[in-house]
Amino acid sequence: MITPRRKSTIACMILAAGKGTRMNSAKNKVLHTLLGVPMVAYPVESARRVGSSTIVAVLGHQMKEVAKGLADRFGADRVTVVEQKVQKGTGHAVRLGLGPLAGFKGLVVILCGDVPLLRAETIDALVAKAKKTGGLAMLTSVVMDPTGYGRIVRDDASKIQSVVEHKDADAAQRQIAEVNAGVYAAPAEFLRKATAKLSSRNAQGEYYLTDIVVQAAATIGVESVDVSAEEMSGVNDRAQLVAAEKILARRIVGEHMKRATFRAPDAAVVEADVTIEADAEIGRNVVLRGRTRIGAGARIDDGCILTNTVVGAGTHVLPYCVASDAVIGDNNKIGPFAHLRPGTDLAADVHVGNFVETKKTRLGRGSKANHLTYLGDTIVGEKVNVGAGTITCNYNGFEKRQTIIDDGAFIGSDTQLVAPVRVGKRAVVAAGATITEDVRDGALAISRAPCKQVDGYADRLAERYGGKKKATR
Ligand code: UD1
Ligand code: CA
């Protein structure tokens, strides 16, 4: 049992026990993600934002997995999970959900696990209405096609009398365009009494939560708050999933565009947890995932895909770079076509150029690796120049081994550094070297077969094949 913090007057309940049959998925519907976040996390996030002390989720199908999804995101104890083994209807679900709220005297907000577009501001308005009237407040919407929804039945004075489910509605009631969004706010006390009285005598043989509306109309009163059809729309299949995701994406980008420029707002994908600072510029087809953070004035060019990556202020990431779990410092120049893998940590003023791959690698301030290079398990000091085609040989088939390149060192092109190995301060490694031992500070390391020349060789070769070779072009 949970004792809500005394100050908070609202608790939220999220109904998500259903399976989501129309997804045709091995995975519960509410675990499908929108912009990298599971669907069920959206109402939980809104519940947090409206200041709910207690959040109860009513789960059934794949309860363990859904509960884990919530714990991963919000912490183990943030959401109280109640199991509804058999889905006997929304009214039954709410009755179970009230279990952990036994001593709670404030307002309970009921949300659905499959309505990710509902805004916290709308819930605020609903809560405000319930507080003001002391009655039941519910979200309703006038929609083009009300098929499937519960219809709002009002009397001559336009007071809400009841909700009739589509399957129970007669022809005249089916003409009603105002529908129930399935989101409510009501005093806990009322919900406890009202849900105890529900029956399942209806077309679906379920305990309808909507039957509390008649009870409220006769006692504490019912008021509605209008919500747009878009915001209240539920996700039932994959087409609706991506449609909702698109709307969320537009909302998120719209929010970022108050301070950052998006060259193609409709073609950018920015997940919910990404932060972008002022004057950043985001190119076409850029994907920013997870907890990526873009610093002030940074420029992310076309086609970059950054996951859980920090980009420092003033850094320019050129087109088609891929970075995951990487930290890119201030005023870097990255790419085009760079691949920064997990554990990459770049200080300020670093350049990482085309076809360079880094993994578990630190580059100190002012260091450069501009062309065709692999740096794995490497610590690079400051102002190091890593030449084109440098490869750290970090794996011997059994374990990963470390390379250290100290401040000011110069690594010539086409060098292999066979780890574990260290190149000392200001050491110079000559082009084409295979370095298998530590290089002393300030020394030149050269490992190269002597270069030999054979004069007249081209003619001798041609003679051997019966005459001078013809020019091929
Ligand atoms: C419900 C409303 C309907 C409203 C519509 C809005 C009822 C009886 N009807 O209908 O008036 O227009 O929502 O979308 O409430 N759930 C459980 N346990 C259950 C049944 C449902 O947890 O036993 C959960 C579902 O997982 C879902 C939510 O409750 O998240 C709504 O259930 P759903 O079956 O989609 O309700 P509708 O029949 O669409
Ligand atoms: Ca249903």
Short mmCIF file of C-alpha atoms and ligand atoms in Angstrom, two decimals:
data_model
loop_
_atom_site.label_atom_id
_atom_site.label_comp_id
_atom_site.label_asym_id
_atom_site.label_seq_id
_atom_site.Cartn_x
_atom_site.Cartn_y
_atom_site.Cartn_z
CA MET A 1 0.00 0.00 0.00
CA ILE A 2 1.15 3.47 -0.81
CA THR A 3 0.70 6.53 1.31
CA PRO A 4 0.80 9.42 -1.12
CA ARG A 5 2.69 12.52 -0.08
CA ARG A 6 0.21 14.57 1.90
CA LYS A 7 0.51 17.70 -0.18
CA SER A 8 -0.35 16.24 -3.54
CA THR A 9 -4.03 16.13 -4.32
CA ILE A 10 -3.87 14.05 -7.45
CA ALA A 11 -3.01 10.49 -8.28
CA CYS A 12 -2.93 9.09 -11.80
CA MET A 13 -4.03 5.70 -12.98
CA ILE A 14 -2.98 4.32 -16.35
CA LEU A 15 -5.05 1.56 -17.90
CA ALA A 16 -2.93 -0.76 -19.98
CA ALA A 17 -3.97 -4.32 -19.31
CA GLY A 18 -5.12 -5.03 -22.86
CA LYS A 19 -3.03 -6.92 -25.37
CA GLY A 20 -3.36 -4.77 -28.44
CA THR A 21 -4.45 -7.54 -30.77
CA ARG A 22 -4.39 -5.41 -33.90
CA MET A 23 -0.64 -4.91 -33.68
CA ASN A 24 -0.17 -8.60 -34.55
CA SER A 25 2.93 -8.52 -32.41
CA ALA A 26 4.76 -10.80 -30.01
CA LYS A 27 5.23 -7.65 -27.96
CA ASN A 28 2.53 -5.87 -25.98
CA LYS A 29 1.17 -2.86 -27.85
CA VAL A 30 2.23 -0.35 -25.21
CA LEU A 31 5.86 -1.49 -25.43
CA HIS A 32 6.07 -0.44 -29.06
CA THR A 33 8.05 2.77 -29.22
CA LEU A 34 7.33 6.24 -30.53
CA LEU A 35 10.53 8.22 -31.03
CA GLY A 36 12.49 5.71 -29.01
CA VAL A 37 10.17 5.76 -26.00
CA PRO A 38 7.65 3.00 -25.20
CA MET A 39 4.04 4.10 -25.74
CA VAL A 40 3.07 3.50 -22.11
CA ALA A 41 5.77 5.93 -20.95
CA TYR A 42 3.93 8.89 -22.51
CA PRO A 43 0.95 8.89 -20.13
CA VAL A 44 3.31 8.19 -17.22
CA GLU A 45 5.41 11.18 -18.24
CA SER A 46 2.26 13.34 -18.41
CA ALA A 47 1.21 12.04 -15.00
CA ARG A 48 4.55 13.19 -13.64
CA ARG A 49 4.25 16.57 -15.26
CA VAL A 50 0.85 17.29 -13.77
CA GLY A 51 2.34 16.67 -10.34
CA SER A 52 0.87 13.30 -9.55
CA SER A 53 2.31 11.91 -6.33
CA THR A 54 1.19 8.36 -6.98
CA ILE A 55 1.06 6.71 -10.39
CA VAL A 56 -0.71 3.38 -10.66
CA ALA A 57 -0.53 1.28 -13.82
CA VAL A 58 -3.09 -1.46 -14.34
CA LEU A 59 -1.33 -4.15 -16.36
CA GLY A 60 -2.27 -7.61 -17.56
CA HIS A 61 -0.94 -8.95 -20.79
CA GLN A 62 2.90 -9.23 -20.55
CA MET A 63 2.77 -7.47 -17.21
CA LYS A 64 6.38 -8.33 -16.35
CA GLU A 65 7.77 -6.83 -19.53
CA VAL A 66 5.64 -3.69 -19.34
CA ALA A 67 6.51 -3.20 -15.66
CA LYS A 68 10.18 -3.58 -16.50
CA GLY A 69 9.84 -1.03 -19.29
CA LEU A 70 8.39 1.43 -16.79
CA ALA A 71 10.99 0.67 -14.11
CA ASP A 72 13.83 1.10 -16.62
CA ARG A 73 12.59 4.49 -17.55
CA PHE A 74 11.19 5.97 -14.36
CA GLY A 75 12.93 4.03 -11.58
CA ALA A 76 11.84 0.93 -9.73
CA ASP A 77 9.30 2.49 -7.36
CA ARG A 78 7.92 5.39 -9.33
CA VAL A 79 4.99 3.48 -10.81
CA THR A 80 2.88 1.11 -8.72
CA VAL A 81 1.78 -1.85 -10.77
CA VAL A 82 -1.54 -3.63 -10.27
CA GLU A 83 -2.34 -6.81 -12.11
CA GLN A 84 -5.63 -7.36 -13.90
CA LYS A 85 -5.41 -11.03 -14.80
CA VAL A 86 -8.56 -11.16 -16.91
CA GLN A 87 -9.65 -8.07 -18.83
CA LYS A 88 -13.20 -7.67 -17.63
CA GLY A 89 -13.52 -4.09 -18.78
CA THR A 90 -12.33 -0.58 -18.00
CA GLY A 91 -14.55 -0.34 -14.91
CA HIS A 92 -13.05 -3.49 -13.47
CA ALA A 93 -9.54 -2.21 -14.27
CA VAL A 94 -10.17 1.03 -12.38
CA ARG A 95 -11.60 -0.82 -9.40
CA LEU A 96 -8.37 -2.81 -9.19
CA GLY A 97 -6.28 0.32 -9.74
CA LEU A 98 -7.92 1.95 -6.74
CA GLY A 99 -6.48 -0.82 -4.54
CA PRO A 100 -3.18 0.93 -3.80
CA LEU A 101 -5.04 4.23 -3.34
CA ALA A 102 -7.14 2.97 -0.43
CA GLY A 103 -6.43 5.89 1.90
CA PHE A 104 -6.22 8.52 -0.80
CA LYS A 105 -8.70 11.37 -0.62
CA GLY A 106 -7.73 13.59 -3.55
CA LEU A 107 -8.48 13.49 -7.26
CA VAL A 108 -7.77 10.46 -9.40
CA VAL A 109 -6.94 11.01 -13.05
CA ILE A 110 -7.59 8.04 -15.32
CA LEU A 111 -5.45 7.79 -18.47
CA CYS A 112 -5.01 5.16 -21.19
CA GLY A 113 -1.74 3.44 -21.96
CA ASP A 114 -2.35 3.66 -25.69
CA VAL A 115 -3.05 7.40 -26.06
CA PRO A 116 0.43 8.91 -26.38
CA LEU A 117 -0.53 12.25 -27.91
CA LEU A 118 -2.50 13.59 -24.95
CA ARG A 119 -0.74 16.67 -23.60
CA ALA A 120 -0.03 17.36 -19.94
CA GLU A 121 -1.65 20.80 -20.44
CA THR A 122 -4.93 19.11 -21.36
CA ILE A 123 -4.77 16.96 -18.24
CA ASP A 124 -4.11 20.12 -16.24
CA ALA A 125 -7.29 21.64 -17.65
CA LEU A 126 -9.23 18.50 -16.79
CA VAL A 127 -7.90 18.51 -13.23
CA ALA A 128 -8.71 22.20 -12.86
CA LYS A 129 -12.29 21.55 -13.93
CA ALA A 130 -12.72 18.63 -11.52
CA LYS A 131 -11.28 20.72 -8.68
CA LYS A 132 -13.51 23.67 -9.46
CA THR A 133 -16.74 21.69 -9.68
CA GLY A 134 -15.98 18.94 -7.20
CA GLY A 135 -17.54 16.54 -9.70
CA LEU A 136 -16.43 14.20 -12.47
CA ALA A 137 -14.57 15.84 -15.35
CA MET A 138 -14.04 13.99 -18.60
CA LEU A 139 -12.41 14.70 -21.95
CA THR A 140 -14.73 14.64 -24.93
CA SER A 141 -14.24 15.41 -28.58
CA VAL A 142 -16.44 16.07 -31.57
CA VAL A 143 -15.06 13.89 -34.33
CA MET A 144 -15.69 13.25 -38.03
CA ASP A 145 -16.12 9.52 -37.58
CA PRO A 146 -17.35 8.50 -34.13
CA THR A 147 -17.51 4.78 -35.00
CA GLY A 148 -16.32 2.59 -32.15
CA TYR A 149 -16.28 5.30 -29.50
CA GLY A 150 -18.63 5.78 -26.58
CA ARG A 151 -21.12 8.58 -27.39
CA ILE A 152 -21.83 11.47 -25.05
CA VAL A 153 -25.54 11.74 -24.29
CA ARG A 154 -26.61 15.21 -23.12
CA ASP A 155 -29.99 16.48 -21.94
CA ASP A 156 -31.86 19.52 -23.25
CA ALA A 157 -29.83 21.78 -21.02
CA SER A 158 -26.73 20.23 -22.59
CA LYS A 159 -25.75 18.53 -19.35
CA ILE A 160 -23.99 15.19 -19.76
CA GLN A 161 -26.30 12.36 -18.75
CA SER A 162 -24.48 9.24 -19.77
CA VAL A 163 -22.07 7.56 -22.17
CA VAL A 164 -23.38 4.90 -24.51
CA GLU A 165 -20.84 2.51 -25.98
CA HIS A 166 -20.93 2.11 -29.75
CA LYS A 167 -22.00 -1.52 -29.51
CA ASP A 168 -24.85 -0.65 -27.15
CA ALA A 169 -26.00 2.47 -29.01
CA ASP A 170 -29.19 2.66 -31.06
CA ALA A 171 -29.32 4.24 -34.51
CA ALA A 172 -30.13 7.70 -33.15
CA GLN A 173 -27.35 7.58 -30.56
CA ARG A 174 -24.88 6.51 -33.22
CA GLN A 175 -25.52 9.84 -34.93
CA ILE A 176 -23.93 11.65 -31.97
CA ALA A 177 -20.55 13.03 -32.99
CA GLU A 178 -19.35 13.91 -29.51
CA VAL A 179 -17.33 11.00 -28.14
CA ASN A 180 -15.70 9.94 -24.91
CA ALA A 181 -11.89 10.22 -24.94
CA GLY A 182 -11.63 7.75 -22.06
CA VAL A 183 -9.80 10.21 -19.79
CA TYR A 184 -11.34 11.33 -16.52
CA ALA A 185 -10.64 13.15 -13.27
CA ALA A 186 -12.81 12.49 -10.24
CA PRO A 187 -12.59 12.37 -6.44
CA ALA A 188 -11.18 9.02 -5.28
CA GLU A 189 -14.08 8.63 -2.90
CA PHE A 190 -16.62 8.84 -5.75
CA LEU A 191 -14.67 6.38 -7.91
CA ARG A 192 -14.51 3.83 -5.12
CA LYS A 193 -18.29 3.96 -4.62
CA ALA A 194 -19.19 4.19 -8.30
CA THR A 195 -16.96 1.38 -9.58
CA ALA A 196 -18.24 -0.92 -6.82
CA LYS A 197 -21.74 -0.58 -8.27
CA LEU A 198 -20.95 -1.41 -11.91
CA SER A 199 -22.54 -4.37 -13.64
CA SER A 200 -21.59 -6.21 -16.81
CA ARG A 201 -25.05 -6.37 -18.32
CA ASN A 202 -24.26 -4.87 -21.72
CA ALA A 203 -23.35 -5.78 -25.30
CA GLN A 204 -19.75 -6.73 -24.44
CA GLY A 205 -20.39 -8.36 -21.06
CA GLU A 206 -17.80 -6.01 -19.55
CA TYR A 207 -17.71 -3.71 -16.57
CA TYR A 208 -17.85 -0.38 -18.36
CA LEU A 209 -16.11 2.49 -16.62
CA THR A 210 -18.38 4.75 -18.65
CA ASP A 211 -21.31 3.71 -16.46
CA ILE A 212 -19.91 5.88 -13.67
CA VAL A 213 -21.07 8.86 -15.72
CA VAL A 214 -24.77 8.19 -15.02
CA GLN A 215 -23.93 7.90 -11.33
CA ALA A 216 -21.97 11.15 -11.35
CA ALA A 217 -24.78 12.94 -13.21
CA ALA A 218 -27.13 11.95 -10.37
CA THR A 219 -24.72 12.93 -7.56
CA ILE A 220 -21.55 15.03 -7.87
CA GLY A 221 -22.21 16.24 -11.43
CA VAL A 222 -20.31 15.77 -14.75
CA GLU A 223 -18.48 18.36 -16.80
CA SER A 224 -16.50 17.92 -19.98
CA VAL A 225 -13.28 19.44 -21.28
CA ASP A 226 -12.94 19.55 -25.03
CA VAL A 227 -9.95 17.82 -26.63
CA SER A 228 -8.93 17.63 -30.29
CA ALA A 229 -9.47 14.41 -32.18
CA GLU A 230 -5.74 14.24 -32.81
CA GLU A 231 -4.78 14.46 -29.16
CA MET A 232 -7.25 11.84 -27.98
CA SER A 233 -6.54 9.35 -30.75
CA GLY A 234 -5.47 5.94 -29.57
CA VAL A 235 -2.92 3.68 -31.20
CA ASN A 236 -4.30 0.30 -32.24
CA ASP A 237 -2.20 -0.79 -35.20
CA ARG A 238 1.17 -0.08 -36.78
CA ALA A 239 -0.19 2.52 -39.18
CA GLN A 240 -1.59 4.51 -36.26
CA LEU A 241 1.68 4.01 -34.39
CA VAL A 242 3.77 5.72 -37.06
CA ALA A 243 1.10 8.34 -37.69
CA ALA A 244 1.19 9.26 -33.99
CA GLU A 245 4.97 9.17 -34.04
CA LYS A 246 4.99 11.66 -36.88
CA ILE A 247 2.76 14.03 -34.96
CA LEU A 248 5.00 13.73 -31.90
CA ALA A 249 8.07 14.31 -34.05
CA ARG A 250 6.58 17.48 -35.45
CA ARG A 251 5.73 18.67 -31.94
CA ILE A 252 9.21 17.98 -30.67
CA VAL A 253 10.96 19.62 -33.62
CA GLY A 254 8.55 22.55 -33.37
CA GLU A 255 9.62 23.00 -29.76
CA HIS A 256 13.34 22.88 -30.64
CA MET A 257 12.81 25.30 -33.52
CA LYS A 258 12.15 28.06 -31.05
CA ARG A 259 15.93 28.21 -30.61
CA ALA A 260 17.56 26.02 -33.24
CA THR A 261 17.33 25.93 -37.03
CA PHE A 262 16.11 22.81 -38.74
CA ARG A 263 16.78 22.91 -42.49
CA ALA A 264 14.14 20.22 -43.09
CA PRO A 265 11.89 19.97 -40.04
CA ASP A 266 9.75 17.21 -41.54
CA ALA A 267 12.78 15.11 -42.43
CA ALA A 268 14.48 15.28 -39.04
CA VAL A 269 13.87 12.68 -36.36
CA VAL A 270 14.50 13.90 -32.84
CA GLU A 271 13.66 11.54 -30.03
CA ALA A 272 11.86 12.70 -26.94
CA ASP A 273 14.87 12.90 -24.60
CA VAL A 274 17.19 14.85 -26.90
CA THR A 275 18.28 18.34 -25.88
CA ILE A 276 19.38 21.02 -28.33
CA GLU A 277 20.86 24.34 -27.33
CA ALA A 278 20.38 27.72 -28.91
CA ASP A 279 21.58 28.43 -32.45
CA ALA A 280 22.29 24.83 -33.29
CA GLU A 281 21.64 23.98 -36.92
CA ILE A 282 20.24 20.61 -37.95
CA GLY A 283 20.43 19.44 -41.57
CA ARG A 284 18.24 17.22 -43.68
CA ASN A 285 17.53 13.65 -42.66
CA VAL A 286 19.34 13.96 -39.37
CA VAL A 287 18.38 11.43 -36.70
CA LEU A 288 19.05 12.31 -33.06
CA ARG A 289 18.31 9.45 -30.71
CA GLY A 290 18.32 8.62 -27.03
CA ARG A 291 19.93 11.13 -24.72
CA THR A 292 21.79 13.01 -27.40
CA ARG A 293 22.72 16.60 -26.49
CA ILE A 294 23.57 19.20 -29.09
CA GLY A 295 25.55 22.17 -27.82
CA ALA A 296 25.03 25.83 -28.62
CA GLY A 297 25.82 26.81 -32.18
CA ALA A 298 26.73 23.26 -33.19
CA ARG A 299 25.99 22.26 -36.75
CA ILE A 300 24.84 18.76 -37.59
CA ASP A 301 24.91 18.31 -41.32
CA ASP A 302 22.71 16.18 -43.54
CA GLY A 303 22.27 12.50 -42.87
CA CYS A 304 24.00 12.24 -39.50
CA ILE A 305 22.70 9.66 -37.02
CA LEU A 306 23.66 10.38 -33.43
CA THR A 307 22.64 8.16 -30.53
CA ASN A 308 23.28 9.07 -26.88
CA THR A 309 25.96 11.43 -28.11
CA VAL A 310 27.06 14.76 -26.71
CA VAL A 311 28.09 17.37 -29.24
CA GLY A 312 29.98 20.37 -27.85
CA ALA A 313 29.30 24.01 -28.58
CA GLY A 314 30.41 25.26 -31.97
CA THR A 315 31.23 21.80 -33.28
CA HIS A 316 30.56 21.00 -36.90
CA VAL A 317 29.55 17.44 -37.72
CA LEU A 318 29.77 17.10 -41.49
CA PRO A 319 27.38 14.93 -43.52
CA TYR A 320 26.76 11.25 -42.94
CA CYS A 321 28.47 10.68 -39.62
CA VAL A 322 27.29 7.97 -37.25
CA ALA A 323 28.01 8.29 -33.53
CA SER A 324 26.83 6.25 -30.56
CA ASP A 325 27.54 6.79 -26.87
CA ALA A 326 30.20 9.29 -27.80
CA VAL A 327 31.30 12.62 -26.38
CA ILE A 328 32.39 15.22 -28.91
CA GLY A 329 33.95 18.32 -27.39
CA ASP A 330 33.61 21.98 -28.31
CA ASN A 331 34.72 23.31 -31.68
CA ASN A 332 35.42 19.93 -33.19
CA LYS A 333 35.24 19.15 -36.87
CA ILE A 334 33.92 15.65 -37.50
CA GLY A 335 33.43 13.81 -40.77
CA PRO A 336 32.10 13.59 -43.37
CA PHE A 337 31.59 9.83 -43.01
CA ALA A 338 33.12 9.39 -39.58
CA HIS A 339 32.04 6.56 -37.29
CA LEU A 340 32.35 7.33 -33.58
CA ARG A 341 31.56 4.24 -31.57
CA PRO A 342 30.85 3.85 -27.86
CA GLY A 343 33.47 5.21 -25.52
CA THR A 344 34.72 7.84 -27.93
CA ASP A 345 35.68 10.96 -25.98
CA LEU A 346 36.96 13.95 -27.88
CA ALA A 347 38.32 17.06 -26.17
CA ALA A 348 38.00 20.56 -27.65
CA ASP A 349 39.36 21.49 -31.10
CA VAL A 350 39.67 17.92 -32.32
CA HIS A 351 39.39 16.97 -35.98
CA VAL A 352 38.19 13.51 -36.99
CA GLY A 353 37.90 13.22 -40.74
CA ASN A 354 36.45 10.96 -43.38
CA PHE A 355 36.42 7.20 -42.98
CA VAL A 356 37.80 7.37 -39.48
CA GLU A 357 36.45 4.94 -36.90
CA THR A 358 36.99 5.39 -33.18
CA LYS A 359 36.03 3.14 -30.28
CA LYS A 360 36.86 3.50 -26.55
CA THR A 361 39.23 6.21 -27.60
CA ARG A 362 40.11 9.59 -26.17
CA LEU A 363 41.61 12.35 -28.23
CA GLY A 364 43.17 15.29 -26.38
CA ARG A 365 42.74 18.94 -27.23
CA GLY A 366 43.80 19.94 -30.72
CA SER A 367 44.54 16.40 -31.95
CA LYS A 368 43.72 15.29 -35.48
CA ALA A 369 42.93 12.04 -37.22
CA ASN A 370 41.76 13.21 -40.58
CA HIS A 371 41.71 10.28 -42.97
CA LEU A 372 41.05 6.53 -43.16
CA THR A 373 41.99 5.51 -39.66
CA TYR A 374 40.95 3.08 -36.94
CA LEU A 375 41.60 4.03 -33.35
CA GLY A 376 40.37 1.46 -30.82
CA ASP A 377 41.15 1.35 -27.09
CA THR A 378 43.44 4.30 -27.52
CA ILE A 379 44.42 7.30 -25.45
CA VAL A 380 45.69 10.13 -27.58
CA GLY A 381 47.22 13.18 -25.91
CA GLU A 382 47.05 16.80 -27.02
CA LYS A 383 48.13 18.13 -30.39
CA VAL A 384 48.82 14.71 -31.83
CA ASN A 385 48.69 14.22 -35.59
CA VAL A 386 47.49 10.79 -36.62
CA GLY A 387 48.34 10.27 -40.29
CA ALA A 388 46.13 8.80 -42.99
CA GLY A 389 45.62 5.08 -42.79
CA THR A 390 46.82 4.64 -39.23
CA ILE A 391 45.48 1.48 -37.65
CA THR A 392 45.61 0.46 -34.01
CA CYS A 393 45.89 -3.32 -33.92
CA ASN A 394 44.01 -3.61 -30.63
CA TYR A 395 42.77 -7.19 -30.77
CA ASN A 396 44.81 -10.37 -30.71
CA GLY A 397 41.84 -12.68 -31.08
CA PHE A 398 41.38 -13.01 -27.33
CA GLU A 399 41.55 -9.61 -25.72
CA LYS A 400 41.50 -5.91 -26.47
CA ARG A 401 44.74 -4.06 -25.75
CA GLN A 402 45.57 -0.44 -25.32
CA THR A 403 47.52 2.06 -27.36
CA ILE A 404 48.80 5.32 -25.88
CA ILE A 405 49.99 8.20 -28.01
CA ASP A 406 51.45 11.03 -25.93
CA ASP A 407 51.18 14.79 -26.43
CA GLY A 408 52.63 16.23 -29.59
CA ALA A 409 53.47 12.88 -31.22
CA PHE A 410 53.34 12.56 -35.00
CA ILE A 411 52.12 9.31 -36.52
CA GLY A 412 53.08 8.97 -40.18
CA SER A 413 50.63 7.63 -42.72
CA ASP A 414 49.89 3.94 -43.03
CA THR A 415 51.20 3.05 -39.61
CA GLN A 416 50.14 0.01 -37.64
CA LEU A 417 50.39 0.35 -33.89
CA VAL A 418 50.40 -3.16 -32.47
CA ALA A 419 48.94 -2.90 -28.97
CA PRO A 420 49.80 -2.80 -26.19
CA VAL A 421 52.13 -0.04 -27.23
CA ARG A 422 53.00 3.53 -26.34
CA VAL A 423 54.32 6.34 -28.48
CA GLY A 424 56.13 8.90 -26.33
CA LYS A 425 55.81 12.67 -26.25
CA ARG A 426 56.75 14.43 -29.48
CA ALA A 427 57.93 11.10 -30.92
CA VAL A 428 57.79 10.75 -34.68
CA VAL A 429 56.66 7.55 -36.32
CA ALA A 430 57.76 7.36 -39.94
CA ALA A 431 55.17 6.54 -42.59
CA GLY A 432 54.51 2.88 -43.20
CA ALA A 433 55.76 1.72 -39.81
CA THR A 434 54.68 -1.33 -37.89
CA ILE A 435 55.24 -0.34 -34.27
CA THR A 436 55.61 -3.31 -31.96
CA GLU A 437 57.52 -1.67 -29.10
CA ASP A 438 57.19 1.57 -27.12
CA VAL A 439 58.64 4.62 -28.83
CA ARG A 440 60.73 6.86 -26.59
CA ASP A 441 59.86 10.56 -26.08
CA GLY A 442 61.16 12.68 -28.94
CA ALA A 443 62.53 9.67 -30.90
CA LEU A 444 62.02 8.74 -34.56
CA ALA A 445 60.64 5.23 -35.06
CA ILE A 446 61.06 3.82 -38.50
CA SER A 447 60.33 0.26 -39.53
CA ARG A 448 60.58 -0.02 -43.23
CA ALA A 449 62.20 -2.38 -45.74
CA PRO A 450 64.93 -0.46 -47.62
CA CYS A 451 63.74 0.95 -50.91
CA LYS A 452 65.64 -0.49 -53.90
CA GLN A 453 65.43 0.59 -57.59
CA VAL A 454 66.08 -1.50 -60.70
CA ASP A 455 66.81 0.65 -63.77
CA GLY A 456 65.41 -0.38 -67.17
CA TYR A 457 63.01 -2.86 -65.64
CA ALA A 458 59.92 -1.73 -67.63
CA ASP A 459 61.56 -2.38 -70.98
CA ARG A 460 62.90 -5.79 -69.91
CA LEU A 461 59.45 -6.80 -68.80
CA ALA A 462 57.89 -5.73 -72.09
CA GLU A 463 60.53 -7.67 -74.07
CA ARG A 464 59.78 -10.79 -72.12
CA TYR A 465 56.18 -10.58 -73.35
CA GLY A 466 57.17 -10.02 -77.00
CA GLY A 467 57.52 -6.36 -77.65
CA LYS A 468 56.81 -2.99 -76.22
CA LYS A 469 53.63 -2.76 -74.21
CA LYS A 470 50.99 -0.72 -75.96
CA ALA A 471 49.40 2.16 -74.19
CA THR A 472 46.00 0.95 -73.07
CA ARG A 473 44.26 4.26 -73.46
C1 UD1 B 1 -13.22 3.07 -24.09
C2 UD1 B 1 -14.51 3.71 -23.57
C3 UD1 B 1 -15.15 4.50 -24.69
C4 UD1 B 1 -14.19 5.53 -25.24
C5 UD1 B 1 -12.89 4.88 -25.66
C6 UD1 B 1 -11.87 5.94 -25.99
C7 UD1 B 1 -15.32 2.13 -21.93
C8 UD1 B 1 -16.31 1.09 -21.62
N1 UD1 B 1 -15.37 2.67 -23.13
O1 UD1 B 1 -13.62 2.17 -25.09
O2 UD1 B 1 -16.32 5.14 -24.22
O3 UD1 B 1 -14.79 6.22 -26.33
O4 UD1 B 1 -12.36 4.09 -24.58
O5 UD1 B 1 -10.74 5.36 -26.49
O6 UD1 B 1 -14.52 2.47 -21.08
N2 UD1 B 1 -8.26 -1.82 -20.37
C9 UD1 B 1 -7.82 -2.50 -19.25
N3 UD1 B 1 -8.56 -3.54 -18.77
C10 UD1 B 1 -9.72 -3.91 -19.34
C11 UD1 B 1 -10.17 -3.21 -20.48
C12 UD1 B 1 -9.43 -2.17 -20.96
O7 UD1 B 1 -6.78 -2.19 -18.71
O8 UD1 B 1 -10.33 -4.84 -18.82
C13 UD1 B 1 -7.46 -0.72 -20.88
C14 UD1 B 1 -6.96 -0.97 -22.28
O9 UD1 B 1 -5.68 -1.61 -22.27
C15 UD1 B 1 -6.89 0.43 -22.86
C16 UD1 B 1 -7.97 1.19 -22.09
O10 UD1 B 1 -8.25 0.43 -20.95
O11 UD1 B 1 -5.66 1.04 -22.60
C17 UD1 B 1 -9.22 1.39 -22.92
O12 UD1 B 1 -9.70 0.13 -23.29
P1 UD1 B 1 -10.33 -0.15 -24.71
O13 UD1 B 1 -10.72 -1.56 -24.81
O14 UD1 B 1 -9.46 0.41 -25.75
O15 UD1 B 1 -11.65 0.75 -24.59
P2 UD1 B 1 -12.68 1.02 -25.73
O16 UD1 B 1 -13.51 -0.18 -25.91
O17 UD1 B 1 -11.98 1.56 -26.89
CA CA B 2 -12.13 -2.17 -26.73
#
